[in-house]
Short mmCIF file of C-alpha atoms and ligand atoms in Angstrom, two decimals:
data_model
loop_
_atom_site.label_atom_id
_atom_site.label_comp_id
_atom_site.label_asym_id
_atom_site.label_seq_id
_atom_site.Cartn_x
_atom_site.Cartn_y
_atom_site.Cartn_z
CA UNK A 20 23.37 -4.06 25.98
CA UNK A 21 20.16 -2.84 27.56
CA UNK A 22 17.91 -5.26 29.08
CA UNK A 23 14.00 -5.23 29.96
CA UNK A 24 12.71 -6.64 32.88
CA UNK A 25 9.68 -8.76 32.94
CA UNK A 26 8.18 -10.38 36.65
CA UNK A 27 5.61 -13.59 35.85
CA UNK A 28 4.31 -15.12 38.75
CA UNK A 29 6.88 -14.12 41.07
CA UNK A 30 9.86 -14.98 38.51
CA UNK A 31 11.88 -12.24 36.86
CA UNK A 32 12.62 -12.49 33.13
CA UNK A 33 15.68 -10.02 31.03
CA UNK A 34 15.13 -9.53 27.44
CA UNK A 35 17.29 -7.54 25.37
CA UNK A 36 16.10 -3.71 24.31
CA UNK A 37 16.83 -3.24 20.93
CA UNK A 38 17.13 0.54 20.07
CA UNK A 39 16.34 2.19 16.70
CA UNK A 40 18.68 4.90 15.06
CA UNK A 41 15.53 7.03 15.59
CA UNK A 42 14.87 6.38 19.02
CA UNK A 43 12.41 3.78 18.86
CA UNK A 44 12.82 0.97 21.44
CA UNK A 45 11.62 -2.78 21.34
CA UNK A 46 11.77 -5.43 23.94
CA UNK A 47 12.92 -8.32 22.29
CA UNK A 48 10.83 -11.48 22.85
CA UNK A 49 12.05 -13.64 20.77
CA UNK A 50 13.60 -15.80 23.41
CA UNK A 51 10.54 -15.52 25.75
CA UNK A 52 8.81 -18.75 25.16
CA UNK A 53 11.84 -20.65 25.80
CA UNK A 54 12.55 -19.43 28.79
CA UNK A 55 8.94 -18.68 30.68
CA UNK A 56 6.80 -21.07 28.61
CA UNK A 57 4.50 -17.76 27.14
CA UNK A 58 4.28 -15.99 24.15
CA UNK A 59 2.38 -12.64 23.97
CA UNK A 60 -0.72 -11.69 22.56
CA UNK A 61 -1.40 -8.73 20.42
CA UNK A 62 -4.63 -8.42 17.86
CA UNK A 63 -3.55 -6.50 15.16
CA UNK A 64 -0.07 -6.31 15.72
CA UNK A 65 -0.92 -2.89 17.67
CA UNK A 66 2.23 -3.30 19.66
CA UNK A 67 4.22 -5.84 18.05
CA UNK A 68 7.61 -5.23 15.75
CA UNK A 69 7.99 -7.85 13.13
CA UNK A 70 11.44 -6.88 12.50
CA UNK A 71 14.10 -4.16 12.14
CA UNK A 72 14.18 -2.65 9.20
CA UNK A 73 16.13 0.54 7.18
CA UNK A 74 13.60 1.59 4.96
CA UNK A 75 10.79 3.48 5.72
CA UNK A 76 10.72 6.18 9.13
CA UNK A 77 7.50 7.32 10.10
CA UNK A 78 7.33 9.04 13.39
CA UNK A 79 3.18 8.83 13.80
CA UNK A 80 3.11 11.86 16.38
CA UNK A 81 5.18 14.21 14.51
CA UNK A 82 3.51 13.48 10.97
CA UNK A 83 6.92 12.72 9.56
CA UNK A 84 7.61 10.15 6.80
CA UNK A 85 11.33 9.37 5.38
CA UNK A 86 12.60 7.14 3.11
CA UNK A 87 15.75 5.31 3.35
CA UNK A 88 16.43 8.61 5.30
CA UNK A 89 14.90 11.61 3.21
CA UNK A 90 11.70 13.54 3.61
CA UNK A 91 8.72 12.71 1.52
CA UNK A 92 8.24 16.25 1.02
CA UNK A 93 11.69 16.91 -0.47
CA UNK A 94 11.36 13.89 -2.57
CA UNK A 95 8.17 14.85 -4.20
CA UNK A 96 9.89 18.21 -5.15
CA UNK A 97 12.90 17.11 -6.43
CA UNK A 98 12.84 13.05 -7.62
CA UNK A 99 10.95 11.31 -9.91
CA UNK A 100 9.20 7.62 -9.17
CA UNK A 101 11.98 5.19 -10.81
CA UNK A 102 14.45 6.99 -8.62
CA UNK A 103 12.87 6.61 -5.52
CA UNK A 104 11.73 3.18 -6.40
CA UNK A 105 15.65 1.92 -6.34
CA UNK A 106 15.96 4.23 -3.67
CA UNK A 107 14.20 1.47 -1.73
CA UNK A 108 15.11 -1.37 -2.96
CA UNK A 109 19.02 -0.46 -3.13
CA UNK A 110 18.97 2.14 0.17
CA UNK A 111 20.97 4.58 -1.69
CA UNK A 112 20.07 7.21 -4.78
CA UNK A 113 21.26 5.94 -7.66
CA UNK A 114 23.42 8.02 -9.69
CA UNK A 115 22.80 8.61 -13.34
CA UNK A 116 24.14 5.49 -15.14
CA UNK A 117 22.27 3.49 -12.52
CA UNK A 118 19.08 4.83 -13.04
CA UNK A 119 19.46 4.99 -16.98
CA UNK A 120 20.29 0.95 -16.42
CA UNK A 121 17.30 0.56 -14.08
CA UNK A 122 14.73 2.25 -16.67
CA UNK A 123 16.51 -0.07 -19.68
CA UNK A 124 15.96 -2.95 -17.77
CA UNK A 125 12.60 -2.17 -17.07
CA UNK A 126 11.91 -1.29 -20.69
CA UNK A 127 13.19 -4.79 -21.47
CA UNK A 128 9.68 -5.73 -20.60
CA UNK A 129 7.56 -3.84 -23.02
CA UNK A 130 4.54 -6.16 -23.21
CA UNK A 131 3.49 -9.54 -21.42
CA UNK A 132 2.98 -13.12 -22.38
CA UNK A 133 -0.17 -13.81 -24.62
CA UNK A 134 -1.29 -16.39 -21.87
CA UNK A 135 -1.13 -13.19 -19.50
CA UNK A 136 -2.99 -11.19 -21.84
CA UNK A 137 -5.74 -13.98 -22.29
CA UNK A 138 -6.14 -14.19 -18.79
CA UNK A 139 -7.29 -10.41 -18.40
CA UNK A 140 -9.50 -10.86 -21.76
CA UNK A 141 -11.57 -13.65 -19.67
CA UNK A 142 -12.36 -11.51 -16.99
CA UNK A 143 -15.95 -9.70 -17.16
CA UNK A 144 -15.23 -5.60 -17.81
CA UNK A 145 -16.99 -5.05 -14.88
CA UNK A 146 -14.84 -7.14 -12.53
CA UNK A 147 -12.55 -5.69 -10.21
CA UNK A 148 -9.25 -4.56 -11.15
CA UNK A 149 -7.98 -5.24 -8.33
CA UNK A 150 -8.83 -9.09 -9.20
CA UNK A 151 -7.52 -8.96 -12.32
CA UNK A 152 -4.48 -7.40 -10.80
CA UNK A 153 -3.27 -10.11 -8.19
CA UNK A 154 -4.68 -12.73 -10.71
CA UNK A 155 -2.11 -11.71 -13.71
CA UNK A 156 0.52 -11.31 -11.13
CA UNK A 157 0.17 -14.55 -9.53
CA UNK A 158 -0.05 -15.76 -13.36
CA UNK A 159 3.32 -14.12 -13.89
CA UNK A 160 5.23 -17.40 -11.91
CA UNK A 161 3.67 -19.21 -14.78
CA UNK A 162 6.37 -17.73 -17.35
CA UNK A 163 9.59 -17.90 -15.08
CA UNK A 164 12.30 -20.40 -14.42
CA UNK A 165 12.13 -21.44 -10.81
CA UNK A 166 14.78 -20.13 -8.75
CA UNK A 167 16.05 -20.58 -5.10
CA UNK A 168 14.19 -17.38 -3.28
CA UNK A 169 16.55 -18.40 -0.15
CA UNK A 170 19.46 -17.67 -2.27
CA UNK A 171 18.60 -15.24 -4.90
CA UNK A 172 21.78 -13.83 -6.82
CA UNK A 173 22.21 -9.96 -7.82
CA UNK A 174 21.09 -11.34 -11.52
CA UNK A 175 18.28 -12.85 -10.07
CA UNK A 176 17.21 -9.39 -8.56
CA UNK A 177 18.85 -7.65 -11.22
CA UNK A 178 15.85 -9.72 -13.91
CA UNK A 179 13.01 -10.11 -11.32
CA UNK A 180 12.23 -6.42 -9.72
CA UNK A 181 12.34 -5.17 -13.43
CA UNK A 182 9.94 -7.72 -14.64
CA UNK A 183 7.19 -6.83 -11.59
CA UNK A 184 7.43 -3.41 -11.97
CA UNK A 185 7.23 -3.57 -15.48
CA UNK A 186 4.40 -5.81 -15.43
CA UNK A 187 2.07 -4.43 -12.69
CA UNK A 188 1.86 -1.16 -14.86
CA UNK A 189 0.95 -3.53 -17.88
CA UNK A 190 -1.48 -5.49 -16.24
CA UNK A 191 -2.94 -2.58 -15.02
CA UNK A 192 -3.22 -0.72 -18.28
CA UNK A 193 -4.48 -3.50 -20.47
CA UNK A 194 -7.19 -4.59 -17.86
CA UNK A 195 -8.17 -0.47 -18.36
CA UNK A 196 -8.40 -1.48 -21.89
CA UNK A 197 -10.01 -5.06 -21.89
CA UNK A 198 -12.67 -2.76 -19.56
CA UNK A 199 -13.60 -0.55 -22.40
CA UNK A 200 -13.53 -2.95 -25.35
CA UNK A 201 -10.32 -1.40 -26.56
CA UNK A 202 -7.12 -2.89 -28.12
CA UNK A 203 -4.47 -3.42 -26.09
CA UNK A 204 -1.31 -0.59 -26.59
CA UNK A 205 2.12 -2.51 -25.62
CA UNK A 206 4.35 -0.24 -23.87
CA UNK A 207 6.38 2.31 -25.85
CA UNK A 208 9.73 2.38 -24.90
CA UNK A 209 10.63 6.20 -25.91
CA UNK A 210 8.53 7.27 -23.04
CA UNK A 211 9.35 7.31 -19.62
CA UNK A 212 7.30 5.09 -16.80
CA UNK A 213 3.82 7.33 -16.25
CA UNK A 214 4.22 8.58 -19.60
CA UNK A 215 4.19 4.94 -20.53
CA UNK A 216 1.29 3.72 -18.62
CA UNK A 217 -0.72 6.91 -19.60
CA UNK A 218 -0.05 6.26 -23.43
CA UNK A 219 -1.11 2.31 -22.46
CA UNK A 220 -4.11 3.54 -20.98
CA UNK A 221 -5.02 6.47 -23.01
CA UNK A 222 -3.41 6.04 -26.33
CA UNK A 223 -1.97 9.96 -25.83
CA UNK A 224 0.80 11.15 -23.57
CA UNK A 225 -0.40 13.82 -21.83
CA UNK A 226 3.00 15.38 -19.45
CA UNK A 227 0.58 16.94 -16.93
CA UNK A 228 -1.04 13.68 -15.80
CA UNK A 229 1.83 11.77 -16.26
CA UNK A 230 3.68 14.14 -14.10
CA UNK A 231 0.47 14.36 -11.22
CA UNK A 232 1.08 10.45 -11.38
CA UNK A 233 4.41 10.60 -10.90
CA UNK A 234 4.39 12.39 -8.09
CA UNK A 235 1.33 10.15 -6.23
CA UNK A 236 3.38 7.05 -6.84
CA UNK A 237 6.16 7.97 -4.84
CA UNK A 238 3.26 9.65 -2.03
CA UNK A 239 2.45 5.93 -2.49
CA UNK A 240 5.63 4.20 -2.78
CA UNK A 241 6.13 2.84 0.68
CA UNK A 242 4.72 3.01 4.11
CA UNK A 243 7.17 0.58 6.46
CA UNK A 244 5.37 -2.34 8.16
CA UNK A 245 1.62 -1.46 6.93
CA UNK A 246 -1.05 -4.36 6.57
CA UNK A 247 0.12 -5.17 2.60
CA UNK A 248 3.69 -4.75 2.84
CA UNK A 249 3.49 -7.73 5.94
CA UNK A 250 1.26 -9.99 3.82
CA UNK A 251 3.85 -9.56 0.58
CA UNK A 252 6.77 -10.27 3.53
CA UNK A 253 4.91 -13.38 5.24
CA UNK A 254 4.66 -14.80 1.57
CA UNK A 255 8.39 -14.04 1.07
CA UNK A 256 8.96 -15.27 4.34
CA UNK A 257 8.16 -18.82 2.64
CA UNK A 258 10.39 -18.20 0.06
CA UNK A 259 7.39 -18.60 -2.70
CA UNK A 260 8.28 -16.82 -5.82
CA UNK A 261 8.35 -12.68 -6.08
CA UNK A 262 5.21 -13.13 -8.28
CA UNK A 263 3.10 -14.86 -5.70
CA UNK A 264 4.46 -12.25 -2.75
CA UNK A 265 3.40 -9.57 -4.63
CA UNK A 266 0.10 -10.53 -5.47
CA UNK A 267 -0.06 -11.32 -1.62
CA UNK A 268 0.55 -7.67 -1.28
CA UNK A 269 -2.16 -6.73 -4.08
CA UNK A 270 -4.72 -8.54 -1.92
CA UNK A 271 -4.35 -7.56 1.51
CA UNK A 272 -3.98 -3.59 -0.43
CA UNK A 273 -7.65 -4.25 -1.90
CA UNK A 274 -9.45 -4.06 1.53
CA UNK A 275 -11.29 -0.78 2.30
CA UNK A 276 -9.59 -0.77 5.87
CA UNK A 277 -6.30 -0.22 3.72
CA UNK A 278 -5.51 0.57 0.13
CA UNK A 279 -9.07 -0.23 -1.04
CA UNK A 280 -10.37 3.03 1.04
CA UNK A 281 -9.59 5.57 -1.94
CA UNK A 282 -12.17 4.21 -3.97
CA UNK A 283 -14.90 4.39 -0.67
CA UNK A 284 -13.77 7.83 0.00
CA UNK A 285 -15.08 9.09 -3.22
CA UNK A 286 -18.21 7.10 -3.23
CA UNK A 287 -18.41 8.24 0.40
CA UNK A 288 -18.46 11.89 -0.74
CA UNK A 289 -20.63 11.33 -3.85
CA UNK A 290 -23.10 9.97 -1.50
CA UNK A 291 -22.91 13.26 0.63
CA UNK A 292 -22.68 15.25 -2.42
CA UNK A 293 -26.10 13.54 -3.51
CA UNK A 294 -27.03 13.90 0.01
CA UNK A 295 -27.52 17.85 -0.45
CA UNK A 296 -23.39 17.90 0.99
CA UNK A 297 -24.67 17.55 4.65
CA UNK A 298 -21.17 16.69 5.95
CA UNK A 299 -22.74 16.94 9.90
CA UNK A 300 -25.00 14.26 9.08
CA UNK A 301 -22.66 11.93 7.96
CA UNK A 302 -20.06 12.43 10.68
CA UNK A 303 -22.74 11.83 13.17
CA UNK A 304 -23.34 8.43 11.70
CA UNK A 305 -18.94 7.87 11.98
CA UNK A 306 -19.27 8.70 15.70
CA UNK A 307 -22.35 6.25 15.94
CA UNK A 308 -20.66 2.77 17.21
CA UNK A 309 -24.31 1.50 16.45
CA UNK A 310 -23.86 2.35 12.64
CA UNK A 311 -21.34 0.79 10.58
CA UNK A 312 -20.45 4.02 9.01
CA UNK A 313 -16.76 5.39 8.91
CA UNK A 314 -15.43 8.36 7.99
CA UNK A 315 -13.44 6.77 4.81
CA UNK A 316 -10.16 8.34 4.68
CA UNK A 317 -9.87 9.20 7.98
CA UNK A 318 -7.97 7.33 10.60
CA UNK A 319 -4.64 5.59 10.74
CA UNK A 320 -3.04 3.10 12.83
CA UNK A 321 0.73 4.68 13.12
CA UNK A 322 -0.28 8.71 12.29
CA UNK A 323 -2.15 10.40 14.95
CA UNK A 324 -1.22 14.15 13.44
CA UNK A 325 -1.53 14.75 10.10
CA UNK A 326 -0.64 12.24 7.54
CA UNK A 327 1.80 14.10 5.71
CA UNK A 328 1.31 12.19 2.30
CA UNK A 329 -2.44 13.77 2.65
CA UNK A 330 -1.24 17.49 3.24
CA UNK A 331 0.66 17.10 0.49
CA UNK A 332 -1.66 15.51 -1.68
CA UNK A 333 -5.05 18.17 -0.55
CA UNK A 334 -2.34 20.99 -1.93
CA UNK A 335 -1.11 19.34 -5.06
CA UNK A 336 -5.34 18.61 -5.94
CA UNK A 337 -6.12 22.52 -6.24
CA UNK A 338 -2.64 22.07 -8.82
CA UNK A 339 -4.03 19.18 -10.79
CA UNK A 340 -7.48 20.11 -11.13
CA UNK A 341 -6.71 23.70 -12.22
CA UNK A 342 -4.13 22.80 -14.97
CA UNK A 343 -6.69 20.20 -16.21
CA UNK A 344 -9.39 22.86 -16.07
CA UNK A 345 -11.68 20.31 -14.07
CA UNK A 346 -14.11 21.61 -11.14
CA UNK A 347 -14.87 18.64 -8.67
CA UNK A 348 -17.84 19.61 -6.56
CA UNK A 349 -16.36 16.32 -4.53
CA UNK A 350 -13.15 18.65 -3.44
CA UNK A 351 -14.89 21.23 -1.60
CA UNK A 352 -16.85 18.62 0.15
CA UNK A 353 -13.86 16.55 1.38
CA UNK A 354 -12.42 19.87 2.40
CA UNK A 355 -15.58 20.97 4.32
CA UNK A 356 -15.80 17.34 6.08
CA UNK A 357 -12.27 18.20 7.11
CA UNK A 358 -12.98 21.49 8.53
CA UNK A 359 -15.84 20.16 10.64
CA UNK A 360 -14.42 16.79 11.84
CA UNK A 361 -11.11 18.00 12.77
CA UNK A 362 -13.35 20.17 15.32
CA UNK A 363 -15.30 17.71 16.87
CA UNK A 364 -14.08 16.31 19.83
CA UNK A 365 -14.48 12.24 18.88
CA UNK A 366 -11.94 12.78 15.87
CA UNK A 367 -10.04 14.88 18.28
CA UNK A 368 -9.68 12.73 21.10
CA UNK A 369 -9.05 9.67 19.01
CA UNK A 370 -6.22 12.00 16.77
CA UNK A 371 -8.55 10.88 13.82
CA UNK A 372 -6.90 13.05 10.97
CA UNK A 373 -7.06 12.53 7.03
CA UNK A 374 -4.79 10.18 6.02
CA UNK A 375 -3.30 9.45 2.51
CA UNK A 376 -6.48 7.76 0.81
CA UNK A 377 -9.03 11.22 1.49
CA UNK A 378 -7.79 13.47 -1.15
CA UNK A 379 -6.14 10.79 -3.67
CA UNK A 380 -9.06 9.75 -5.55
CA UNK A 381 -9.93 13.20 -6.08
CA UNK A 382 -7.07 13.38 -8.04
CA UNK A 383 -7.35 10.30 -10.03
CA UNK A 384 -10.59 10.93 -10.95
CA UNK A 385 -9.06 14.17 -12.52
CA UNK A 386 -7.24 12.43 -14.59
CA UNK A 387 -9.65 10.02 -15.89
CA UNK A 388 -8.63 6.93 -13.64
CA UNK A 389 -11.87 5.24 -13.39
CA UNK A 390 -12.70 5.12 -9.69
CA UNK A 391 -12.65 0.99 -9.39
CA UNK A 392 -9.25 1.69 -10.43
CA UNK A 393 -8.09 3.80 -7.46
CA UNK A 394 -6.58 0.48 -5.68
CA UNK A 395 -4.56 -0.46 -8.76
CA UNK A 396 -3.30 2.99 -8.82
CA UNK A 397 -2.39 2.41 -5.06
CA UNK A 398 -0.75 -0.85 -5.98
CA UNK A 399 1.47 0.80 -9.00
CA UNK A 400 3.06 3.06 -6.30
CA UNK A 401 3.19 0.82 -3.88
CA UNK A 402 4.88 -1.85 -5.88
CA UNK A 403 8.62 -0.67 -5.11
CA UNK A 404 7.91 -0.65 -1.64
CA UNK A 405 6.41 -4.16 -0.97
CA UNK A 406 9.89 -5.19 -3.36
CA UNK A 407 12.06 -3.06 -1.00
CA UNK A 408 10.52 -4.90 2.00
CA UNK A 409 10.50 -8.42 0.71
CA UNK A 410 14.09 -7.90 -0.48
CA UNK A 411 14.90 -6.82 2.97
CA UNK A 412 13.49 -9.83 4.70
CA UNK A 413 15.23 -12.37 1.84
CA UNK A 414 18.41 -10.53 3.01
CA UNK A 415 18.03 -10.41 6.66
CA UNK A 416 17.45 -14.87 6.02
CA UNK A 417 14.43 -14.09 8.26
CA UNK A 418 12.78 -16.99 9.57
CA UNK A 419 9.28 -18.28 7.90
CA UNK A 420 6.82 -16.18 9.53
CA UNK A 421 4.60 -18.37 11.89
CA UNK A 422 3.01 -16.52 14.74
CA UNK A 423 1.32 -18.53 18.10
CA UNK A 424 -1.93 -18.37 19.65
CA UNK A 425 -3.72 -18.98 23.02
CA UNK A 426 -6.36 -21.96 22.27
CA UNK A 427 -9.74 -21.12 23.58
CA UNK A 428 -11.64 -23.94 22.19
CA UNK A 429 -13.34 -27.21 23.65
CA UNK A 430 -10.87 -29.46 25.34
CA UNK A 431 -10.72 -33.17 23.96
CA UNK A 432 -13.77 -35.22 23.40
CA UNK A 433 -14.86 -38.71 21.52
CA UNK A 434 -16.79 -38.94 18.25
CA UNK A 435 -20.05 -39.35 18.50
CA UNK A 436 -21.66 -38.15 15.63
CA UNK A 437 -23.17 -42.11 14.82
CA UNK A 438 -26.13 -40.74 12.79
CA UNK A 439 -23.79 -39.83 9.93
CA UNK A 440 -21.93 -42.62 10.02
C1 SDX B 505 -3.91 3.02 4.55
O1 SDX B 505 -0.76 1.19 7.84
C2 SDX B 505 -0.49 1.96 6.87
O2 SDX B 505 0.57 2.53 6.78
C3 SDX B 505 -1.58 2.07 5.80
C4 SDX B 505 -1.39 3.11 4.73
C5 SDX B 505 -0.23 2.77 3.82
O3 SDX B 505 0.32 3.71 3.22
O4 SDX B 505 0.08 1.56 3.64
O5 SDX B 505 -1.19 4.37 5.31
C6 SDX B 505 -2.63 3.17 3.81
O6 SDX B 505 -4.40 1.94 4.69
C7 SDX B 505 -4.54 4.24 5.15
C8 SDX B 505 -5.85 3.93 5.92
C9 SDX B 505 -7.01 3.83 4.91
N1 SDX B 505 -8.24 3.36 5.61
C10 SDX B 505 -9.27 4.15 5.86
O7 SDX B 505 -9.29 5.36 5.61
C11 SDX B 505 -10.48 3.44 6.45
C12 SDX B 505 -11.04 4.25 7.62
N2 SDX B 505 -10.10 4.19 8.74
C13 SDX B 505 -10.28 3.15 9.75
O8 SDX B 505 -10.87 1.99 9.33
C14 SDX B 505 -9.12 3.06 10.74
O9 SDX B 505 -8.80 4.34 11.09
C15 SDX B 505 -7.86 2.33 10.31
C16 SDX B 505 -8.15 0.95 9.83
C17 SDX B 505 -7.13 3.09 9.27
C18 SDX B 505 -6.97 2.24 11.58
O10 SDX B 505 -7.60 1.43 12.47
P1 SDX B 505 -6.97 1.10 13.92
O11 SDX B 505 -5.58 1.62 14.03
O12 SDX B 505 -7.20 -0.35 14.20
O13 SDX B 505 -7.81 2.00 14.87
P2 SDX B 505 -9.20 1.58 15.53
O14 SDX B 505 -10.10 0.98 14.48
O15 SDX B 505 -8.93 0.82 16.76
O16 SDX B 505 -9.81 3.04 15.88
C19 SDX B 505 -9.56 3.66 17.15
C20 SDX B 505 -10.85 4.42 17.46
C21 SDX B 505 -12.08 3.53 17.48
O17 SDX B 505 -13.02 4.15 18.31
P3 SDX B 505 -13.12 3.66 19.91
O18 SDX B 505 -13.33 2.17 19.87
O19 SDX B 505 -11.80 4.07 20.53
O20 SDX B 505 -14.30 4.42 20.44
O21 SDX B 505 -11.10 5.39 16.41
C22 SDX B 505 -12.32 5.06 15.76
C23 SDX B 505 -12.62 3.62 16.09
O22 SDX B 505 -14.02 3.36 16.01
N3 SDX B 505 -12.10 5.25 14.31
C24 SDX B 505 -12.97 5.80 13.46
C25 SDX B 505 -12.33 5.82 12.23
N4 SDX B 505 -11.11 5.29 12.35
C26 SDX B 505 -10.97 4.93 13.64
N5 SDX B 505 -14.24 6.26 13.65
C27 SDX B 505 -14.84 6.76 12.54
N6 SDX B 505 -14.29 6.82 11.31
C28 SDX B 505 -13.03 6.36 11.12
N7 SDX B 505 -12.48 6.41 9.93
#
C-alpha cells in the first residue's frame, strides 16, 4: 500500500494513500489524531474527502460528469429519469422487468396522507415551496412504522425509496396547486413519472414538457459529494429516518449558493433585462469585492471548465422554447452575459464558467414552472441522488458524522455576572 509522509515538529507521520479507480488520490487521516494529537482544518471542505464512493465521477478540469460509470451526455440521449434514478441507487441499469417493478412500486403511492395534504393547505400561497417541500417531507416520518436505519432490509429499501420519490413529486405538485387555489389532482397511474407530475400540476399531459422535464431531472439527478447530498448523508449518518435525511437535503438545496441559484439567475437577468440588458454593468458589479453582487449561475466549486450539465442544457433551451413556440428575451441575455464574461480576465483567471443553474430556469419558465418553484424542480431531480448517496453511506456502516474544531475562544473564567442574579 502507498503511504504519505507527513513531518510535525520534527516527527515524521505515514498515512495510507488511498487511490481512486479514476486516478484521484487521498491521504487518509483518519488515524492522524491518534497518533500526532492534530486534526486538520479545512473551511468548506475545499480539500477534504468525506468518503469513497461509486456513484457519481466528475473530473472538474475536464468538464466530465459520469454516473455509476456512463456519460451524462449519453444518458440524456438515450435513458429516461426512473432508469437512471435506480441506476444510482442499485449501480447497475436495470433491465426491463426491473424497471417495470420500480415504476409499479412507485405508482403504489398515488396520493399522500390527508394529514400531509392539510399540512400544505396551511401554508400561505405565497410561501416558499421550498418550505413546504422539506416541511411535508419531514411530515412524511409521521405516517411510517419506525425501522432500524442501521439495519435496513432489501424490503425496507424495496418500500421506502418508492415512497420518497413518489412523494416529493406529490408534494411538489399539490403545493403548485394549494398556490393557485386549485383542487388537488392525485397522481394518475396510466402515465409515466413527468407525465404524472405535469397532469398533477397542470391537469393536461402535455409529452413535450414532460419529455424537457425528463431530461433536466436526470441533468439534475446527482452531483457526488455537493453541499445537499452531505447534509442528506450527515442526517443518515445518525441513522434518523429517510424522511428526515431527505428533507435535510431539501434544505441545504434551497440556498442561493447551491440549488436555490436557478431561481436568482432569472431574477438576476430580469433585472438586467429591465436594466436596458447592460450585461457590462452588471459584471462589473460581480468583479466588485466591495458589492455583494454575483454573477448567479456562474461559478462552481469542483468544475473549473465548462459544466457540462449547462452545455447541455443552453442547447436543449433553443429545443424547448422553439417546440413550445415561446421567445424569452431572458435567453439572449444569459447568452450575451456568457459571451462577455467568459472574456474577461477575472472569470478567466478564477475558471468562472456557467454552471448547471444559468440556463435551467430558462427552461422551466418555458414550461410554466413558476420561478419560486425552480428549487423544487432541482429537488425532484435531485431526489434519486441524495437516496443513492445516503444508501451508500447506510451500506458502507459509516460512522456518525462528527467533525473537530480548533477552539479560539476565551480560556476559563468565574461567573460574575451578580447584577442578574
Ligand atoms: C450548484 O457542488 C455541486 O456540485 C453543486 C451543484 C450540484 O449539482 O449539486 O453543481 C449545484 O450548487 C451549482 C452552483 C450554483 N451557485 C451559484 O451559481 C451561485 C454563484 N456561484 C458562487 O456563489 C460560487 O461560485 C460557488 C458557491 C458556486 C462556489 O464557491 P467556491 O467554490 O467556494 O468558490 P469561491 O467563492 O471561493 O470563489 C473563488 C473566487 C472568489 O474570488 P477571489 O476571492 O479569489 O478574488 O471566485 C469568485 C469569488 O469571489 N467567484 C465569483 C463567483 N463565484 C466565485 N465572483 C463573481 N460571481 C460568481 N458567481
Amino acid at each position: 500500500m502507498s503511504v504519505g509522509k507527513i513531518e510535525i515538529n520534527g516527527k515524521t507521520h505515514e498515512a495510507p494513500l488511498v487511490i481512486g479507480s479514476e486516478g484521484e488520490v487521498a491521504l487518509d487521516i483518519s488515524k492522524l489524531r491518534a497518533s500526532t494529537g492534530m486534526i486538520t482544518l479545512d473551511g468548506g471542505f475545499k480539500n477534504t474527502g468525506a468518503c469513497t464512493s461509486s456513484i457519481t465521477f466528475i473530473d472538474g478540469a475536464n468538464g466530465i460528469l459520469r454516473y455509476r460509470g456512463y456519460a451524462i451526455e449519453e444518458l440524456c440521449e438515450k435513458s429516461n429519469f426512473l432508469e437512471v434514478a435506480k441506476l444510482l441507487v442499485d449501480g447497475e441499469l436495470p433491465n426491463s422487468e426491473k424497471l417495470t417493478n420500480f415504476k409499479n412500486q412507485i405508482k403504489k403511492f398515488s396520493s399522500l396522507p390527508d394529514g400531509i395534504k392539510q399540512i400544505i393547505k396551511s401554508f400561505p400561497t405565497n410561501a416558499h415551496p421550498m418550505g413546504v417541500l422539506s416541511s411535508a417531507i419531514s411530515a412524511m416520518s409521521g405516517y411510517m412504522e419506525s425501522k432500524d436505519y442501521g439495519n435496513l432490509s432489501k424490503d425496507d429499501y424495496d418500500e421506502l425509496i418508492p415512497s420518497m420519490m413518489a412523494a416529493v413529486k406529490m408534494i411538489a405538485a399539490y403545493n403548485y396547486r394549494h398556490n393557485k387555489g386549485l383542487e388537488f389532482i392525485d397522481s394518475n397511474n396510466d402515465l409515466n413519472y413527468c407525465s404524472d407530475f405535469i397532469n398533477m400540476m397542470f391537469g393536461k399531459v402535455d409529452e413535450d414538457i414532460a419529455e424537457a422535464l425528463d431530461v433536466l431531472f436526470i441533468l439534475h439527478a446527482d452531483h457526488e459529494q455537493n453541499c445537499s447530498a452531505t447534509a442528506a448523508r450527515v442526517a443518515g449518518s445518525a441513522h434518523a429516518n429517510i424522511y428526515a435525511s431527505m428533507a435535510s437535503g431539501v434544505n441545504a438545496l434551497w440556498g442561493p449558493r447551491h440549488g436555490g441559484a436557478n431561481q436568482k439567475v432569472i431574477e438576476m437577468l430580469e433585472m438586467i433585462e429591465k436594466d436596458g440588458g447592460d450585461y457590462q454593468k452588471y459584471i462589473e458589479k460581480a468583479k466588485d469585492k466591495s458589492d455583494p453582487f454575483r454573477l448567479m449561475g456562474f461559478g462552481h466549486r469542483v468544475y473549473k471548465n465548462f459544466d457540462p450539465r449547462a452545455k447541455i442544457i443552453k442547447g436543449y433551451c433553443e429545443t424547448v422554447l422553439n417546440k413550445l413556440g415561446v421567445k424569452d428575451p431572458t435567453l439572449d441575455i444569459a447568452k450575451g452575459l456568457e459571451e462577455v464574461a467568459l472574456k474577461d480576465p477575472y472569470f478567466v483567471e478564477r475558471k468562472l464558467y456557467p454552471n448547471v443553474d444559468f440556463y435551467s430556469g430558462i427552461i422551466y419558465r418555458a414550461l410554466g414552472i413558476p420561478t419560486n418553484m425552480f428549487t423544487v424542480m432541482f429537488a425532484i431531480g435531485r431526489m434519486p441522488g441524495w437516496i443513492a448517496q445516503w444508501k451508500e453511506l447506510l451500506g458502507q456502516g459509516m460512522a456518525i458524522s462528527r467533525p473537530r474544531q480548533i477552539y479560539t475562544g476565551s480560556g476559563l473564567r468565574e461567573y460574575s455576572n451578580i447584577e442578574n442574579r
